[in-house]
CSV table of C-alpha atoms and ligand atoms in Angstrom, one decimal:
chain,number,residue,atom,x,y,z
A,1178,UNK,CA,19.8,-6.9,33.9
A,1179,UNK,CA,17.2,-9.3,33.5
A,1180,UNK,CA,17.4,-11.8,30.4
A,1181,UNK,CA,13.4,-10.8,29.6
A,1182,UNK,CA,12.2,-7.4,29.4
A,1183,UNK,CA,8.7,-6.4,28.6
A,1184,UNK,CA,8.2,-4.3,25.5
A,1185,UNK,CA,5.8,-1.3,26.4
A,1186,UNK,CA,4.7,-1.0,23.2
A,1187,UNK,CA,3.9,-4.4,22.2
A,1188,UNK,CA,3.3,-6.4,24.8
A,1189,UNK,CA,5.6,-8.8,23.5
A,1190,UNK,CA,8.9,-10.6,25.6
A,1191,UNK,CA,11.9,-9.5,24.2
A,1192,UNK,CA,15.3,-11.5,24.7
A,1193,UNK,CA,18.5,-12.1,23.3
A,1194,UNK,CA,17.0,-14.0,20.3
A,1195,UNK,CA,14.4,-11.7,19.7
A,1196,UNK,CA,14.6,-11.1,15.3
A,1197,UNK,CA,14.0,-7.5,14.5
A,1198,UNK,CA,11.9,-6.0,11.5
A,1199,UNK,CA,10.4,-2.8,10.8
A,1200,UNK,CA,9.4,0.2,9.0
A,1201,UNK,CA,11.9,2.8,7.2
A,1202,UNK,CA,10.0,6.2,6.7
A,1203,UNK,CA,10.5,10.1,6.8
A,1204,UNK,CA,7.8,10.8,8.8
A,1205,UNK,CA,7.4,7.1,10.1
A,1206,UNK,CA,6.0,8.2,13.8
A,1207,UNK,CA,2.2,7.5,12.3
A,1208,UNK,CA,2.8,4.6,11.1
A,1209,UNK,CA,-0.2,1.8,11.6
A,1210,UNK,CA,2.4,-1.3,10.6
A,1211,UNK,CA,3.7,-1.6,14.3
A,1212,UNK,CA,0.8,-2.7,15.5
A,1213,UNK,CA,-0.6,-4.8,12.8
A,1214,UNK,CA,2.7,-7.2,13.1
A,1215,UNK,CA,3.3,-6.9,16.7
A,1216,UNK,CA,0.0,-8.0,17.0
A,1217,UNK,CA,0.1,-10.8,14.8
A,1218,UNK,CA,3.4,-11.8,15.9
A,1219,UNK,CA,1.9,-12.4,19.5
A,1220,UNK,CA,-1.0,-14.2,18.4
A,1221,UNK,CA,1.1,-16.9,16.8
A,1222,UNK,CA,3.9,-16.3,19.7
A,1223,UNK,CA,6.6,-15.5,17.4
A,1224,UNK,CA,9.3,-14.5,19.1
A,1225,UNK,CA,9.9,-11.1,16.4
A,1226,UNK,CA,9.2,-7.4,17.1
A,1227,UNK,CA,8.4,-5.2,14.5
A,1228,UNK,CA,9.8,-1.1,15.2
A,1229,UNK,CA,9.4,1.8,13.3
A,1230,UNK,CA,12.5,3.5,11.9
A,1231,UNK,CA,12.6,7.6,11.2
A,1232,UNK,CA,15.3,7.3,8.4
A,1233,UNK,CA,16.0,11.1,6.7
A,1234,UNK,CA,16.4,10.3,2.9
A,1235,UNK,CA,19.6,11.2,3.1
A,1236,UNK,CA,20.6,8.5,5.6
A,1237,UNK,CA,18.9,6.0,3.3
A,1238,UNK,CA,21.7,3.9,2.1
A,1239,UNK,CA,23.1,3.6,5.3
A,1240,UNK,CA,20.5,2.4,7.0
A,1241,UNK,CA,20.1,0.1,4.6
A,1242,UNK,CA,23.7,-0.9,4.8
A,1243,UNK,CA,22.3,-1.2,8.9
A,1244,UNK,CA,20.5,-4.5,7.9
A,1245,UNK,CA,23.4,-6.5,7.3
A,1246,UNK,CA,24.8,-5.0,10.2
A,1247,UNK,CA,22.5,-5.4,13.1
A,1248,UNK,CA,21.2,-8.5,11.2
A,1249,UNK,CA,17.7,-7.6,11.3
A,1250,UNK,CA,15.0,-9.8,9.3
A,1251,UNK,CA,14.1,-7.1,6.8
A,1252,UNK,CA,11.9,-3.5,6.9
A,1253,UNK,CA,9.5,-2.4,4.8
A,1254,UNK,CA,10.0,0.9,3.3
A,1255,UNK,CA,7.6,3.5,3.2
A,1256,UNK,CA,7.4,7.2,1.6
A,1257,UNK,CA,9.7,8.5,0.7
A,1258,UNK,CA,12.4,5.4,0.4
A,1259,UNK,CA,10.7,3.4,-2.2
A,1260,UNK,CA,11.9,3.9,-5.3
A,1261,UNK,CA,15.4,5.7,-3.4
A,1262,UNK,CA,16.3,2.2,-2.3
A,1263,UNK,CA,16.2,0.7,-5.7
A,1264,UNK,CA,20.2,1.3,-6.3
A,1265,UNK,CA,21.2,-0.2,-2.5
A,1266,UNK,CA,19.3,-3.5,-2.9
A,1267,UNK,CA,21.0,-7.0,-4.4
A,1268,UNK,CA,18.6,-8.2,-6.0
A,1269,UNK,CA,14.7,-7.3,-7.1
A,1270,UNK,CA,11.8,-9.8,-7.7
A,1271,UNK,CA,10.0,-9.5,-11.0
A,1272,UNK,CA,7.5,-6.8,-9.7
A,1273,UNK,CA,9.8,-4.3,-8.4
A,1274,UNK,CA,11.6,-4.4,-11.6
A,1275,UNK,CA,8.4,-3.6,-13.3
A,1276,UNK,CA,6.7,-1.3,-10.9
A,1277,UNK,CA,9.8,0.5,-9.8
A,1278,UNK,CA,9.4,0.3,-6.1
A,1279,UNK,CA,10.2,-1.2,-3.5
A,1280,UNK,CA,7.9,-1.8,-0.3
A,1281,UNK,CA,10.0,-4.7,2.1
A,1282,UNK,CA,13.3,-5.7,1.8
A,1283,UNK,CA,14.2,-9.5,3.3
A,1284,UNK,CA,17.9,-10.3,4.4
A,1285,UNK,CA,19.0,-13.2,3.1
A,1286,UNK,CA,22.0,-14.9,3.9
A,1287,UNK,CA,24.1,-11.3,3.9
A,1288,UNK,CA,21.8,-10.1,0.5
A,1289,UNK,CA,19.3,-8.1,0.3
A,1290,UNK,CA,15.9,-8.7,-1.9
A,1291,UNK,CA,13.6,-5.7,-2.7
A,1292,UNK,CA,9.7,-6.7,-3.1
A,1293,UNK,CA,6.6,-5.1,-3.4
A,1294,UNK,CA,3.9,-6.6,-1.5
A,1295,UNK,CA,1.6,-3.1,-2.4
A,1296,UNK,CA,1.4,-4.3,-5.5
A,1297,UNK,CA,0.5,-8.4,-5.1
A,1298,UNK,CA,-2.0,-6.6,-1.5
A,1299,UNK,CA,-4.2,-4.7,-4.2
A,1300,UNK,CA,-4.7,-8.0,-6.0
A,1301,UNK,CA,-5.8,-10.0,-2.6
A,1302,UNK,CA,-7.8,-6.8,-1.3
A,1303,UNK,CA,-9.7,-7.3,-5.0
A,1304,UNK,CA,-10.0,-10.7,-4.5
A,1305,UNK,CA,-11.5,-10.1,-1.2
A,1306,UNK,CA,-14.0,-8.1,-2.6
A,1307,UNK,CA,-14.6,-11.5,-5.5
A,1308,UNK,CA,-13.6,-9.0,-8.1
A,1309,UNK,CA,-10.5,-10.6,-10.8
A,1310,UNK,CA,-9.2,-8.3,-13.3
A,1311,UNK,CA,-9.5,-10.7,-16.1
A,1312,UNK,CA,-11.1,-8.9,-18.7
A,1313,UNK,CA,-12.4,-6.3,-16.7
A,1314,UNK,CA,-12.5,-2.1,-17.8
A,1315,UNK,CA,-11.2,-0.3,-15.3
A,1316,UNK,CA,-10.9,3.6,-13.8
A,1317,UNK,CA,-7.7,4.7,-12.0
A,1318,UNK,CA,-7.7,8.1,-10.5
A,1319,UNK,CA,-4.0,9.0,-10.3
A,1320,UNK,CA,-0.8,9.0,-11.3
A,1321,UNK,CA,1.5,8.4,-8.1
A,1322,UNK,CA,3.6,5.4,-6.6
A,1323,UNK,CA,0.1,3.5,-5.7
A,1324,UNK,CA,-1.7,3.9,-8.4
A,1325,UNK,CA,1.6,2.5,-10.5
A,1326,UNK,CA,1.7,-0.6,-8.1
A,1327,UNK,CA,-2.9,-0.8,-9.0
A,1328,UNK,CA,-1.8,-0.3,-12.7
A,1329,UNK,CA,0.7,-2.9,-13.4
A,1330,UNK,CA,-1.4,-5.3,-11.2
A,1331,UNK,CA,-4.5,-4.5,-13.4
A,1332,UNK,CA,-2.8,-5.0,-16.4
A,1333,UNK,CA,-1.1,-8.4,-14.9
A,1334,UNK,CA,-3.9,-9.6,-14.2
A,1335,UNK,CA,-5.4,-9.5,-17.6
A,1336,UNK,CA,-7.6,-6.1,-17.8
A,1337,UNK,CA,-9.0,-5.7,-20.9
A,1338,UNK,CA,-8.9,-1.6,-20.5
A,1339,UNK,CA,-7.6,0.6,-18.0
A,1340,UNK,CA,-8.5,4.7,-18.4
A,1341,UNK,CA,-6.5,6.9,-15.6
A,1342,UNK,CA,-7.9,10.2,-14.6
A,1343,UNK,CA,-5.3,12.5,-13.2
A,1344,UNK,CA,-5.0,16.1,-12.2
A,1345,UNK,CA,-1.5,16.3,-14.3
A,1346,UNK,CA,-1.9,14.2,-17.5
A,1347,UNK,CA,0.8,14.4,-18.5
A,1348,UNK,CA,2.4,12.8,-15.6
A,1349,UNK,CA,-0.3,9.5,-16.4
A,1350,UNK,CA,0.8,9.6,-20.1
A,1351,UNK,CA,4.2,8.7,-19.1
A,1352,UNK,CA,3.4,5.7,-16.7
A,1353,UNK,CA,0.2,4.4,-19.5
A,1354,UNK,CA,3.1,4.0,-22.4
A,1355,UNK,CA,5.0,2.4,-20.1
A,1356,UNK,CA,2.4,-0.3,-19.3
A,1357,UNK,CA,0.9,-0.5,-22.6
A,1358,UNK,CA,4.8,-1.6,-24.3
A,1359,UNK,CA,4.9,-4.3,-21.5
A,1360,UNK,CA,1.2,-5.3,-21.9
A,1361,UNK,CA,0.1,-5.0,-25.4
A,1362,UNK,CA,-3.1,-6.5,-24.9
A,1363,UNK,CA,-4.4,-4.0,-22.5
A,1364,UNK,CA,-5.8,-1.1,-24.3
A,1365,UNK,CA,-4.7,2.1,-21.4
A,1366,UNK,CA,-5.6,6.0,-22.1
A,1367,UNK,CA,-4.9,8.9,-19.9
A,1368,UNK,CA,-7.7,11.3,-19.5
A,1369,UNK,CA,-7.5,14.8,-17.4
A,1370,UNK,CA,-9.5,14.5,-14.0
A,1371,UNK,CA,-11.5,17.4,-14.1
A,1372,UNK,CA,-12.3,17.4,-18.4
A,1373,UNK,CA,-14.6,15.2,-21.5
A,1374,UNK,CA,-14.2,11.8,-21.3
A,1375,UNK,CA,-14.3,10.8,-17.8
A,1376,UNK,CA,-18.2,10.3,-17.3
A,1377,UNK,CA,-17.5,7.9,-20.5
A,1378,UNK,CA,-14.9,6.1,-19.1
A,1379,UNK,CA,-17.3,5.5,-15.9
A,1380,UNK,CA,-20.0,4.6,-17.7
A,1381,UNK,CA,-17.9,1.0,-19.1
A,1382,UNK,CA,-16.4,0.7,-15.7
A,1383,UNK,CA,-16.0,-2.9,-13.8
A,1384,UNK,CA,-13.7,-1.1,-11.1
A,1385,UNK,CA,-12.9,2.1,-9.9
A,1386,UNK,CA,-10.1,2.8,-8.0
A,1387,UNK,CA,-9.1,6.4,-6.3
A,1388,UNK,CA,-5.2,5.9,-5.9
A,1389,UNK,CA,-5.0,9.8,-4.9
A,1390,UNK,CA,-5.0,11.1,-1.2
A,1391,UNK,CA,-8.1,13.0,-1.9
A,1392,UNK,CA,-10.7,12.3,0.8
A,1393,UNK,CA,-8.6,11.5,3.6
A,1394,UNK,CA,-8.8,13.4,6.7
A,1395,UNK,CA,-8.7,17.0,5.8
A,1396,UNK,CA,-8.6,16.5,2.2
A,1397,UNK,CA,-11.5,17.2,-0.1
A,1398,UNK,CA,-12.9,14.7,-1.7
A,1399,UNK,CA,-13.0,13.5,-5.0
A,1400,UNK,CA,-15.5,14.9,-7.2
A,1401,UNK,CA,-16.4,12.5,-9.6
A,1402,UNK,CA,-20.2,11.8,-11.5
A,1403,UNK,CA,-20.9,8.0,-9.7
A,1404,UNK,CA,-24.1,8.1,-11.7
A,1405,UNK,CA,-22.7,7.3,-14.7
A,1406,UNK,CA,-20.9,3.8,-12.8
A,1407,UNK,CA,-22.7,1.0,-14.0
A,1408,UNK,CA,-24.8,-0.8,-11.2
A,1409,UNK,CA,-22.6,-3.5,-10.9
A,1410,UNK,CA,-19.1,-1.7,-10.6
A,1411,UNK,CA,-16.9,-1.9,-7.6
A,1412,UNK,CA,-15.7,1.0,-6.1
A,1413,UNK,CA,-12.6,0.7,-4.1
A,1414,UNK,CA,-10.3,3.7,-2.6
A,1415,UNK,CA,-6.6,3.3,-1.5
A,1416,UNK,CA,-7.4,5.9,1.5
A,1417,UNK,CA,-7.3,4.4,4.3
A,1418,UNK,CA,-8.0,7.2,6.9
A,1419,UNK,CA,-10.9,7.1,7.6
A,1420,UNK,CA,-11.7,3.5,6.6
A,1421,UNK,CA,-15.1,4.8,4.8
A,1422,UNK,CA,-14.1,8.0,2.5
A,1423,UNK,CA,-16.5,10.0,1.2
A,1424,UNK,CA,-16.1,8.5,-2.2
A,1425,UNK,CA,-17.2,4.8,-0.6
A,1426,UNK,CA,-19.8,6.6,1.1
A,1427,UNK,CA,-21.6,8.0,-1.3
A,1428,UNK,CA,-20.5,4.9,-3.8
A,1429,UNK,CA,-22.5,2.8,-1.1
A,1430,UNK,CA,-25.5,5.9,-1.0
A,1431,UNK,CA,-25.5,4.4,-4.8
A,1432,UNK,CA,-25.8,1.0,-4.6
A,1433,UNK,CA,-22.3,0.4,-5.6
A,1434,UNK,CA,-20.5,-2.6,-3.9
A,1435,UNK,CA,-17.3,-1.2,-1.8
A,1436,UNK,CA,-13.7,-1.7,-1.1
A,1437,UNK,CA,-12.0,0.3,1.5
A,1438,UNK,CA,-7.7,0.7,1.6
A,1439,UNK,CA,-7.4,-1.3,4.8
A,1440,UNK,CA,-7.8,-4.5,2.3
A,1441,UNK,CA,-4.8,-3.0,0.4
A,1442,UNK,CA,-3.2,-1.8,3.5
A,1443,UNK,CA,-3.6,-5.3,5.4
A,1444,UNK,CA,-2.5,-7.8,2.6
A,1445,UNK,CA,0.4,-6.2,1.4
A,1446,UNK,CA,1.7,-6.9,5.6
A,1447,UNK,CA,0.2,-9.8,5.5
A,1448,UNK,CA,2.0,-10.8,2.5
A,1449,UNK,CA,5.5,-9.2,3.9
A,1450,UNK,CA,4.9,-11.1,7.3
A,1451,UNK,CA,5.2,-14.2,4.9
A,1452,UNK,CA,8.5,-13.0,3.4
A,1453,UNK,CA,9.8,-13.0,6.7
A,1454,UNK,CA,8.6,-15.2,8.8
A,1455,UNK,CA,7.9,-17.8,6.4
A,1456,UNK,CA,4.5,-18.8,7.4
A,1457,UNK,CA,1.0,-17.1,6.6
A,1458,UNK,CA,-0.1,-14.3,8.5
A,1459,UNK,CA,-3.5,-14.3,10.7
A,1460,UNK,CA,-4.5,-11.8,8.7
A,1461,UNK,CA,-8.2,-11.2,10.8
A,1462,UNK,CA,-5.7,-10.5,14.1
A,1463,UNK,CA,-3.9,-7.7,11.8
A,1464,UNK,CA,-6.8,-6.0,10.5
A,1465,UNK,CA,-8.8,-5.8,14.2
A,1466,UNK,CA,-5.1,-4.2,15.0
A,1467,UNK,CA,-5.5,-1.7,12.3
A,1468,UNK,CA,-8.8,-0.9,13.3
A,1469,UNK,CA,-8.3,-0.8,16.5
A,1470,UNK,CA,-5.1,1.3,16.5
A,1471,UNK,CA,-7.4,4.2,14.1
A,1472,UNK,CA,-10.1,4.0,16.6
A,1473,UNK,CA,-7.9,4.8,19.1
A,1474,UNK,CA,-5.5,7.4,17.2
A,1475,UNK,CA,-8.5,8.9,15.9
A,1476,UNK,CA,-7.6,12.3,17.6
A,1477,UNK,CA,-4.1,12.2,17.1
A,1478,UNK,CA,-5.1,11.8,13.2
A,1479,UNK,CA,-7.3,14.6,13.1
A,1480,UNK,CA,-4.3,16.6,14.2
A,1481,UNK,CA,-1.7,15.5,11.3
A,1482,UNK,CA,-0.2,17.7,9.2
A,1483,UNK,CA,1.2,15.7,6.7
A,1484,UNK,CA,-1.0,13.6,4.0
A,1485,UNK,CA,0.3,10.9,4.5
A,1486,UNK,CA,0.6,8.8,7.3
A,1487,UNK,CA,4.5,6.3,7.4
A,1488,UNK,CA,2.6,3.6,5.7
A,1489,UNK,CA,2.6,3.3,1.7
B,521,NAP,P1,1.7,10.1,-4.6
B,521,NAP,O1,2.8,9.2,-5.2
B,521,NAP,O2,2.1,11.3,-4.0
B,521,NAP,O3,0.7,10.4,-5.8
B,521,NAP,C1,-0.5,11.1,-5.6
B,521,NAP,C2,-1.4,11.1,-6.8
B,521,NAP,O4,-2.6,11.7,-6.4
B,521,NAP,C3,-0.9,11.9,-8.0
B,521,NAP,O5,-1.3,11.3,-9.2
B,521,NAP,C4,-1.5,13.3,-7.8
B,521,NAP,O6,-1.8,14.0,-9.0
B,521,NAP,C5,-2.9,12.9,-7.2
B,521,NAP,N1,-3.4,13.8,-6.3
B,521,NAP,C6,-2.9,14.3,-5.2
B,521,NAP,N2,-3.8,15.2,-4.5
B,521,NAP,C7,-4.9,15.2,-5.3
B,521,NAP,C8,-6.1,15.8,-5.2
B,521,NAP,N3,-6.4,16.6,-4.1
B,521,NAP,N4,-7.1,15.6,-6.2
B,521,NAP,C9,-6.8,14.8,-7.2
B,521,NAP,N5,-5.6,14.2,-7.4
B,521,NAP,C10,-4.7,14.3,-6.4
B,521,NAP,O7,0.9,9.2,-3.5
B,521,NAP,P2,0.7,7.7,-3.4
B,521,NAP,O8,1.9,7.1,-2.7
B,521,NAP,O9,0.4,7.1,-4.8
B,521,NAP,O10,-0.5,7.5,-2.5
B,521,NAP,C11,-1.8,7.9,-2.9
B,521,NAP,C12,-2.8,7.5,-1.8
B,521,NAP,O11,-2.9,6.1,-1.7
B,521,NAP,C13,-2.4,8.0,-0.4
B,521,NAP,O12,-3.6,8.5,0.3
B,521,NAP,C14,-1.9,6.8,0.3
B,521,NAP,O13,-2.1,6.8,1.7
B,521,NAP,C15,-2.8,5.7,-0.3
B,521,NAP,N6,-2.1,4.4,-0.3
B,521,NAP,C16,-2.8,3.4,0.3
B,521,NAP,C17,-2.2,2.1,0.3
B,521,NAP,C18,-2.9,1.0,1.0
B,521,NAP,O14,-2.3,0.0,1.4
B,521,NAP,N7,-4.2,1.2,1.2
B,521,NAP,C19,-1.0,1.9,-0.3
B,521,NAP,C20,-0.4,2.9,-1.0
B,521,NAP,C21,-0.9,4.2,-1.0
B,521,NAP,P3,-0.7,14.8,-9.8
B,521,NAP,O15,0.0,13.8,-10.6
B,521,NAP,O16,-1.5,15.8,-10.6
B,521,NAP,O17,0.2,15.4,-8.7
């Protein structure tokens, strides 16, 4: 056989020395993080290729146990494996021992270290957008795994209030006593979605951030008064199919300055790319793969049952 073989899906040489990372998810099959590394691994000629890995849950810990084995690089880990992994890892950075989750795992030298990159990508994506948290009120709509990763990175980075809207309450309460014994300064209250105080809490808003699948594809949008957002609030939404929801839409309709989940989506691979590669990502090369990869799944999207898509 030859010593070379093209990849089909890539584009990139593969050899003998070719380091593997990639993606363990259940679905996994939709996931956009393929393409945003294999592309930025060819622009910088790396010679890595990054695969996506269908991994049941209950298969987790061995696959896990796999990276040692096949010596791959790392993977990031996707729903449902985030928080599953915890247990099967060697050792966690700071953040995943605060947030709870995991999103990429980095082999090294026979250990393996949990991080979440989810976390430190909502920050950059923020930053992107010149917003800093420092003193800022906030509005988090949800309760789930990323809006935990938006909370503790709110409150880390020094928000002076944080109010989370969510469809459960009770679900918020427990993740907003969680945050407020770690961060004392922050002042965090949980209000129900749909009930009295919301249009209050907007109304002192620096950022707003939808961390629910509402408004993706198929999913109705969130219904929220964005009259009563002060004119010079940023509006950002974790959804990141399509890349303009109906919530930045209309935030944008209103004046409202706008930042759309393939910020999020984009630095926290960027920022794994760094873990294992060890130099910075090209970050413009991975979001033109993003885009270009929706563009051209469009379709296929449209047809997706599930709400989520392998990534995050
Ligand atoms: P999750 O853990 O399943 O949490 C979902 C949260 O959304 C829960 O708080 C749930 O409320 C709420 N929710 C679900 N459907 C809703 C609806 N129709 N209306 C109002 N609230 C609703 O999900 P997740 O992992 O946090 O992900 C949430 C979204 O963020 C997904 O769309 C995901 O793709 C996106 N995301 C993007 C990035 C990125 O890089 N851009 C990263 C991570 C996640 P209850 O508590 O009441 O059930």
């Amino acid at each position: 056989m030859a010593a070379e073989q093209t990849a089909i899906t890539s584009g990139l040489p593969v050899s003998g020395r070719t380091r593997v990372v990639g993606v363990f998810g259940w679905p996994v099959a939709h996931s956009l993080s393929p393409s945003m590394h294999n592309a930025a691994f060819r622009h910088l000629g790396l010679d890595f290729i990054y695969v996506a890995f269908p991994v049941a849950p209950a298969h987790l810990p061995q696959a896990l146990r796999g990276i040692r084995a096949l010596d791959l690089v790392g993977v990031n880990l996707t729903i449902p494996h985030k928080e599953a992994a915890l247990p099967h890892l060697d050792t966690l950075a700071p953040e995943v021992e605060l947030i709870g989750a995991a999103n990429t795992v980095h082999h090294e030298d026979g250990c393996l270290v949990g991080y979440n990159t989810d976390a430190r990508g909502f920050t950059a994506a923020l930053q992107e957008a010149r917003f800093t948290a420092a003193g800022a009120r906030a509005v988090l709509v949800g309760a789930g795994g990323a809006a935990r990763a938006a909370l503790w990175e709110l409150a880390r980075g020094g928000a002076r209030a944080i109010t989370l809207l969510n469809r459960t309450p009770s679900r918020a309460q427990a993740l907003a006593e969680a945050v407020a014994r770690q961060f004392p300064g922050v002042a965090v209250e949980v209000r129900p979605l749909r009930g009295p105080g919301r249009a209050h809490a907007l109304a002192g808003a620096d950022l707003l951030v939808n961390a629910t699948p509402a408004g993706m594809a198929h999913e109705p949008p969130l219904d929220l008064p964005l009259e009563a957002l002060p004119d010079s609030c940023l509006v950002c939404d974790l959804v990141y199919t399509p890349p303009e929801t109906p919530l930045l839409r209309a935030a944008r309709d209103r004046g409202l300055r706008t930042c759309d989940g393939l910020g999020m989506l984009v630095h926290q691979g960027a920022l794994s790319f760094g873990i294992w590669t060890k130099q910075p990502a090209p970050v413009p090369v991975m979001r033109r793969a993003l885009l270009e990869t929706l563009a051209g799944t469009a379709t296929g999207l449209r047809l997706t049952a599930s709400r989520h898509l392998g990534d995050n």
